[in-house]
């Protein structure tokens, strides 16, 4: 139960952080559009718990605020970057879709669909050649699953026997297109297995299941084998914040489902702490001046 409490603690902060970002966006404080990770917190935090930020590297998509936080990036610097402030990870110049914190094990996020996947392959190749014992993990969505570069990367990972974990977060919709339609109804996990990857499905609504699969496959990859996870997650907001909830959450909110497994007083205390911390982070980030021209 302690593991689940820790998972809930991390996920609750990410959710509270994203809610503060949404409010800042509504107030016109965020340059551009913000893509929130609400609904994917359990998958992302469970996997990142088993990574070593000193030698592992993670890459993510345009929806990666939570990943940067889960890997231990400074929350104030993450918030300031999203807000376009000088205290940000890149001095406010990268913005919401282009976060970097390699010193914390978060190599990059990118707004180019699927581009983060071959980048992770390069990190895995580097780790193998240099003998660091590190692994690479790339998070991407079902909308990226049909990109040619992604499919080539899956093949190369097996051919070169690289320590890389591919995590496909399947929320059922790529921007506004059903994944079943865009993928021809194909089983994306079976597709990965056809390349020779060890491929397993993860129930992103079940915290205990997330931890179990994450621990097993991270250890497998660390032993020098590529692997693939297809994680089912809801998208609790629209493609970007403010356009509505285009993808439903028929299975419920994973964070709420995990909370029901814990003592009510624990959940209340964790939630209160998360909201306070996220509010403090946003206040500090907003004190930073705008990015230099």
JSON list of N, CA, C and O in Angstrom, two decimals, residues 26-60:
[
{"chain": "A", "resi": 26, "resn": "UNK", "atom": "N", "xyz": [-5.93, 29.96, -19.37]},
{"chain": "A", "resi": 26, "resn": "UNK", "atom": "CA", "xyz": [-7.20, 30.69, -19.45]},
{"chain": "A", "resi": 26, "resn": "UNK", "atom": "C", "xyz": [-7.01, 32.18, -19.21]},
{"chain": "A", "resi": 26, "resn": "UNK", "atom": "O", "xyz": [-7.75, 33.01, -19.76]},
{"chain": "A", "resi": 27, "resn": "UNK", "atom": "N", "xyz": [-6.00, 32.51, -18.40]},
{"chain": "A", "resi": 27, "resn": "UNK", "atom": "CA", "xyz": [-5.73, 33.91, -18.09]},
{"chain": "A", "resi": 27, "resn": "UNK", "atom": "C", "xyz": [-4.82, 34.57, -19.12]},
{"chain": "A", "resi": 27, "resn": "UNK", "atom": "O", "xyz": [-4.45, 35.74, -18.98]},
{"chain": "A", "resi": 28, "resn": "UNK", "atom": "N", "xyz": [-4.48, 33.83, -20.16]},
{"chain": "A", "resi": 28, "resn": "UNK", "atom": "CA", "xyz": [-3.64, 34.39, -21.22]},
{"chain": "A", "resi": 28, "resn": "UNK", "atom": "C", "xyz": [-2.17, 34.47, -20.86]},
{"chain": "A", "resi": 28, "resn": "UNK", "atom": "O", "xyz": [-1.42, 35.24, -21.48]},
{"chain": "A", "resi": 29, "resn": "UNK", "atom": "N", "xyz": [-1.72, 33.66, -19.91]},
{"chain": "A", "resi": 29, "resn": "UNK", "atom": "CA", "xyz": [-0.34, 33.75, -19.43]},
{"chain": "A", "resi": 29, "resn": "UNK", "atom": "C", "xyz": [0.60, 32.75, -20.10]},
{"chain": "A", "resi": 29, "resn": "UNK", "atom": "O", "xyz": [1.81, 32.81, -19.89]},
{"chain": "A", "resi": 30, "resn": "UNK", "atom": "N", "xyz": [0.05, 31.82, -20.90]},
{"chain": "A", "resi": 30, "resn": "UNK", "atom": "CA", "xyz": [0.89, 30.80, -21.55]},
{"chain": "A", "resi": 30, "resn": "UNK", "atom": "C", "xyz": [0.97, 31.06, -23.05]},
{"chain": "A", "resi": 30, "resn": "UNK", "atom": "O", "xyz": [-0.05, 31.05, -23.74]},
{"chain": "A", "resi": 31, "resn": "UNK", "atom": "N", "xyz": [2.16, 31.30, -23.57]},
{"chain": "A", "resi": 31, "resn": "UNK", "atom": "CA", "xyz": [2.29, 31.48, -25.02]},
{"chain": "A", "resi": 31, "resn": "UNK", "atom": "C", "xyz": [1.89, 30.20, -25.74]},
{"chain": "A", "resi": 31, "resn": "UNK", "atom": "O", "xyz": [2.31, 29.10, -25.36]},
{"chain": "A", "resi": 32, "resn": "UNK", "atom": "N", "xyz": [1.09, 30.30, -26.75]},
{"chain": "A", "resi": 32, "resn": "UNK", "atom": "CA", "xyz": [0.71, 29.12, -27.52]},
{"chain": "A", "resi": 32, "resn": "UNK", "atom": "C", "xyz": [-0.33, 28.26, -26.82]},
{"chain": "A", "resi": 32, "resn": "UNK", "atom": "O", "xyz": [-0.95, 28.67, -25.83]},
{"chain": "A", "resi": 33, "resn": "UNK", "atom": "N", "xyz": [-0.50, 27.05, -27.34]},
{"chain": "A", "resi": 33, "resn": "UNK", "atom": "CA", "xyz": [-1.49, 26.11, -26.82]},
{"chain": "A", "resi": 33, "resn": "UNK", "atom": "C", "xyz": [-0.82, 25.13, -25.87]},
{"chain": "A", "resi": 33, "resn": "UNK", "atom": "O", "xyz": [0.29, 24.68, -26.13]},
{"chain": "A", "resi": 34, "resn": "UNK", "atom": "N", "xyz": [-1.51, 24.78, -24.79]},
{"chain": "A", "resi": 34, "resn": "UNK", "atom": "CA", "xyz": [-0.94, 23.83, -23.85]},
{"chain": "A", "resi": 34, "resn": "UNK", "atom": "C", "xyz": [-1.69, 22.50, -23.94]},
{"chain": "A", "resi": 34, "resn": "UNK", "atom": "O", "xyz": [-2.92, 22.46, -23.97]},
{"chain": "A", "resi": 35, "resn": "UNK", "atom": "N", "xyz": [-0.92, 21.42, -24.01]},
{"chain": "A", "resi": 35, "resn": "UNK", "atom": "CA", "xyz": [-1.46, 20.07, -24.12]},
{"chain": "A", "resi": 35, "resn": "UNK", "atom": "C", "xyz": [-1.21, 19.37, -22.79]},
{"chain": "A", "resi": 35, "resn": "UNK", "atom": "O", "xyz": [-0.06, 19.12, -22.43]},
{"chain": "A", "resi": 36, "resn": "UNK", "atom": "N", "xyz": [-2.27, 19.07, -22.08]},
{"chain": "A", "resi": 36, "resn": "UNK", "atom": "CA", "xyz": [-2.16, 18.54, -20.72]},
{"chain": "A", "resi": 36, "resn": "UNK", "atom": "C", "xyz": [-2.12, 17.02, -20.71]},
{"chain": "A", "resi": 36, "resn": "UNK", "atom": "O", "xyz": [-2.66, 16.36, -21.60]},
{"chain": "A", "resi": 37, "resn": "UNK", "atom": "N", "xyz": [-1.48, 16.46, -19.67]},
{"chain": "A", "resi": 37, "resn": "UNK", "atom": "CA", "xyz": [-1.33, 15.01, -19.59]},
{"chain": "A", "resi": 37, "resn": "UNK", "atom": "C", "xyz": [-2.36, 14.37, -18.66]},
{"chain": "A", "resi": 37, "resn": "UNK", "atom": "O", "xyz": [-2.21, 13.20, -18.29]},
{"chain": "A", "resi": 38, "resn": "UNK", "atom": "N", "xyz": [-3.40, 15.09, -18.29]},
{"chain": "A", "resi": 38, "resn": "UNK", "atom": "CA", "xyz": [-4.39, 14.58, -17.33]},
{"chain": "A", "resi": 38, "resn": "UNK", "atom": "C", "xyz": [-4.99, 13.26, -17.80]},
{"chain": "A", "resi": 38, "resn": "UNK", "atom": "O", "xyz": [-5.56, 13.17, -18.88]},
{"chain": "A", "resi": 39, "resn": "UNK", "atom": "N", "xyz": [-4.86, 12.24, -16.96]},
{"chain": "A", "resi": 39, "resn": "UNK", "atom": "CA", "xyz": [-5.33, 10.90, -17.29]},
{"chain": "A", "resi": 39, "resn": "UNK", "atom": "C", "xyz": [-4.21, 9.90, -17.47]},
{"chain": "A", "resi": 39, "resn": "UNK", "atom": "O", "xyz": [-4.40, 8.69, -17.31]},
{"chain": "A", "resi": 40, "resn": "UNK", "atom": "N", "xyz": [-3.02, 10.40, -17.79]},
{"chain": "A", "resi": 40, "resn": "UNK", "atom": "CA", "xyz": [-1.86, 9.51, -18.03]},
{"chain": "A", "resi": 40, "resn": "UNK", "atom": "C", "xyz": [-0.90, 9.47, -16.85]},
{"chain": "A", "resi": 40, "resn": "UNK", "atom": "O", "xyz": [0.16, 8.83, -16.93]},
{"chain": "A", "resi": 41, "resn": "UNK", "atom": "N", "xyz": [-1.25, 10.11, -15.75]},
{"chain": "A", "resi": 41, "resn": "UNK", "atom": "CA", "xyz": [-0.29, 10.26, -14.64]},
{"chain": "A", "resi": 41, "resn": "UNK", "atom": "C", "xyz": [0.19, 8.93, -14.06]},
{"chain": "A", "resi": 41, "resn": "UNK", "atom": "O", "xyz": [1.38, 8.78, -13.72]},
{"chain": "A", "resi": 42, "resn": "UNK", "atom": "N", "xyz": [-0.70, 7.97, -13.90]},
{"chain": "A", "resi": 42, "resn": "UNK", "atom": "CA", "xyz": [-0.30, 6.71, -13.27]},
{"chain": "A", "resi": 42, "resn": "UNK", "atom": "C", "xyz": [0.70, 5.94, -14.13]},
{"chain": "A", "resi": 42, "resn": "UNK", "atom": "O", "xyz": [1.67, 5.37, -13.62]},
{"chain": "A", "resi": 43, "resn": "UNK", "atom": "N", "xyz": [0.46, 5.90, -15.42]},
{"chain": "A", "resi": 43, "resn": "UNK", "atom": "CA", "xyz": [1.38, 5.22, -16.33]},
{"chain": "A", "resi": 43, "resn": "UNK", "atom": "C", "xyz": [2.76, 5.86, -16.27]},
{"chain": "A", "resi": 43, "resn": "UNK", "atom": "O", "xyz": [3.79, 5.18, -16.11]},
{"chain": "A", "resi": 44, "resn": "UNK", "atom": "N", "xyz": [2.79, 7.18, -16.39]},
{"chain": "A", "resi": 44, "resn": "UNK", "atom": "CA", "xyz": [4.07, 7.87, -16.47]},
{"chain": "A", "resi": 44, "resn": "UNK", "atom": "C", "xyz": [4.85, 7.83, -15.16]},
{"chain": "A", "resi": 44, "resn": "UNK", "atom": "O", "xyz": [6.05, 7.58, -15.14]},
{"chain": "A", "resi": 45, "resn": "UNK", "atom": "N", "xyz": [4.17, 8.07, -14.06]},
{"chain": "A", "resi": 45, "resn": "UNK", "atom": "CA", "xyz": [4.89, 8.08, -12.77]},
{"chain": "A", "resi": 45, "resn": "UNK", "atom": "C", "xyz": [5.31, 6.68, -12.38]},
{"chain": "A", "resi": 45, "resn": "UNK", "atom": "O", "xyz": [6.37, 6.50, -11.77]},
{"chain": "A", "resi": 46, "resn": "UNK", "atom": "N", "xyz": [4.54, 5.65, -12.72]},
{"chain": "A", "resi": 46, "resn": "UNK", "atom": "CA", "xyz": [4.92, 4.29, -12.35]},
{"chain": "A", "resi": 46, "resn": "UNK", "atom": "C", "xyz": [6.21, 3.88, -13.06]},
{"chain": "A", "resi": 46, "resn": "UNK", "atom": "O", "xyz": [7.11, 3.29, -12.45]},
{"chain": "A", "resi": 47, "resn": "UNK", "atom": "N", "xyz": [6.33, 4.21, -14.34]},
{"chain": "A", "resi": 47, "resn": "UNK", "atom": "CA", "xyz": [7.53, 3.85, -15.08]},
{"chain": "A", "resi": 47, "resn": "UNK", "atom": "C", "xyz": [8.73, 4.67, -14.61]},
{"chain": "A", "resi": 47, "resn": "UNK", "atom": "O", "xyz": [9.82, 4.12, -14.38]},
{"chain": "A", "resi": 48, "resn": "UNK", "atom": "N", "xyz": [8.53, 5.96, -14.43]},
{"chain": "A", "resi": 48, "resn": "UNK", "atom": "CA", "xyz": [9.65, 6.82, -14.02]},
{"chain": "A", "resi": 48, "resn": "UNK", "atom": "C", "xyz": [10.17, 6.47, -12.63]},
{"chain": "A", "resi": 48, "resn": "UNK", "atom": "O", "xyz": [11.34, 6.74, -12.33]},
{"chain": "A", "resi": 49, "resn": "UNK", "atom": "N", "xyz": [9.34, 5.87, -11.79]},
{"chain": "A", "resi": 49, "resn": "UNK", "atom": "CA", "xyz": [9.79, 5.46, -10.46]},
{"chain": "A", "resi": 49, "resn": "UNK", "atom": "C", "xyz": [10.95, 4.47, -10.53]},
{"chain": "A", "resi": 49, "resn": "UNK", "atom": "O", "xyz": [11.77, 4.40, -9.62]},
{"chain": "A", "resi": 50, "resn": "UNK", "atom": "N", "xyz": [11.02, 3.70, -11.61]},
{"chain": "A", "resi": 50, "resn": "UNK", "atom": "CA", "xyz": [12.04, 2.66, -11.72]},
{"chain": "A", "resi": 50, "resn": "UNK", "atom": "C", "xyz": [13.22, 3.09, -12.57]},
{"chain": "A", "resi": 50, "resn": "UNK", "atom": "O", "xyz": [14.08, 2.27, -12.90]},
{"chain": "A", "resi": 51, "resn": "UNK", "atom": "N", "xyz": [13.28, 4.38, -12.91]},
{"chain": "A", "resi": 51, "resn": "UNK", "atom": "CA", "xyz": [14.39, 4.89, -13.71]},
{"chain": "A", "resi": 51, "resn": "UNK", "atom": "C", "xyz": [15.40, 5.62, -12.84]},
{"chain": "A", "resi": 51, "resn": "UNK", "atom": "O", "xyz": [15.08, 6.09, -11.75]},
{"chain": "A", "resi": 52, "resn": "UNK", "atom": "N", "xyz": [16.61, 5.70, -13.33]},
{"chain": "A", "resi": 52, "resn": "UNK", "atom": "CA", "xyz": [17.72, 6.38, -12.65]},
{"chain": "A", "resi": 52, "resn": "UNK", "atom": "C", "xyz": [18.05, 7.64, -13.44]},
{"chain": "A", "resi": 52, "resn": "UNK", "atom": "O", "xyz": [18.62, 7.56, -14.53]},
{"chain": "A", "resi": 53, "resn": "UNK", "atom": "N", "xyz": [17.71, 8.79, -12.89]},
{"chain": "A", "resi": 53, "resn": "UNK", "atom": "CA", "xyz": [17.90, 10.05, -13.63]},
{"chain": "A", "resi": 53, "resn": "UNK", "atom": "C", "xyz": [19.36, 10.36, -13.90]},
{"chain": "A", "resi": 53, "resn": "UNK", "atom": "O", "xyz": [19.66, 11.22, -14.74]},
{"chain": "A", "resi": 54, "resn": "UNK", "atom": "N", "xyz": [20.28, 9.66, -13.23]},
{"chain": "A", "resi": 54, "resn": "UNK", "atom": "CA", "xyz": [21.70, 9.90, -13.44]},
{"chain": "A", "resi": 54, "resn": "UNK", "atom": "C", "xyz": [22.21, 9.22, -14.71]},
{"chain": "A", "resi": 54, "resn": "UNK", "atom": "O", "xyz": [23.24, 9.64, -15.27]},
{"chain": "A", "resi": 55, "resn": "UNK", "atom": "N", "xyz": [21.51, 8.20, -15.19]},
{"chain": "A", "resi": 55, "resn": "UNK", "atom": "CA", "xyz": [22.02, 7.49, -16.38]},
{"chain": "A", "resi": 55, "resn": "UNK", "atom": "C", "xyz": [20.93, 7.15, -17.41]},
{"chain": "A", "resi": 55, "resn": "UNK", "atom": "O", "xyz": [21.27, 6.81, -18.55]},
{"chain": "A", "resi": 56, "resn": "UNK", "atom": "N", "xyz": [19.67, 7.22, -17.04]},
{"chain": "A", "resi": 56, "resn": "UNK", "atom": "CA", "xyz": [18.59, 6.93, -17.98]},
{"chain": "A", "resi": 56, "resn": "UNK", "atom": "C", "xyz": [18.11, 8.22, -18.64]},
{"chain": "A", "resi": 56, "resn": "UNK", "atom": "O", "xyz": [18.24, 9.30, -18.06]},
{"chain": "A", "resi": 57, "resn": "UNK", "atom": "N", "xyz": [17.53, 8.09, -19.83]},
{"chain": "A", "resi": 57, "resn": "UNK", "atom": "CA", "xyz": [17.02, 9.26, -20.53]},
{"chain": "A", "resi": 57, "resn": "UNK", "atom": "C", "xyz": [15.62, 8.97, -21.08]},
{"chain": "A", "resi": 57, "resn": "UNK", "atom": "O", "xyz": [15.37, 7.90, -21.65]},
{"chain": "A", "resi": 58, "resn": "UNK", "atom": "N", "xyz": [14.73, 9.94, -20.91]},
{"chain": "A", "resi": 58, "resn": "UNK", "atom": "CA", "xyz": [13.33, 9.82, -21.34]},
{"chain": "A", "resi": 58, "resn": "UNK", "atom": "C", "xyz": [13.04, 10.86, -22.40]},
{"chain": "A", "resi": 58, "resn": "UNK", "atom": "O", "xyz": [13.50, 12.00, -22.31]},
{"chain": "A", "resi": 59, "resn": "UNK", "atom": "N", "xyz": [12.27, 10.47, -23.40]},
{"chain": "A", "resi": 59, "resn": "UNK", "atom": "CA", "xyz": [11.79, 11.44, -24.39]},
{"chain": "A", "resi": 59, "resn": "UNK", "atom": "C", "xyz": [10.26, 11.38, -24.41]},
{"chain": "A", "resi": 59, "resn": "UNK", "atom": "O", "xyz": [9.66, 10.34, -24.15]},
{"chain": "A", "resi": 60, "resn": "UNK", "atom": "N", "xyz": [9.65, 12.52, -24.72]},
{"chain": "A", "resi": 60, "resn": "UNK", "atom": "CA", "xyz": [8.19, 12.58, -24.71]},
{"chain": "A", "resi": 60, "resn": "UNK", "atom": "C", "xyz": [7.64, 13.42, -25.85]},
{"chain": "A", "resi": 60, "resn": "UNK", "atom": "O", "xyz": [8.39, 14.03, -26.61]}
]
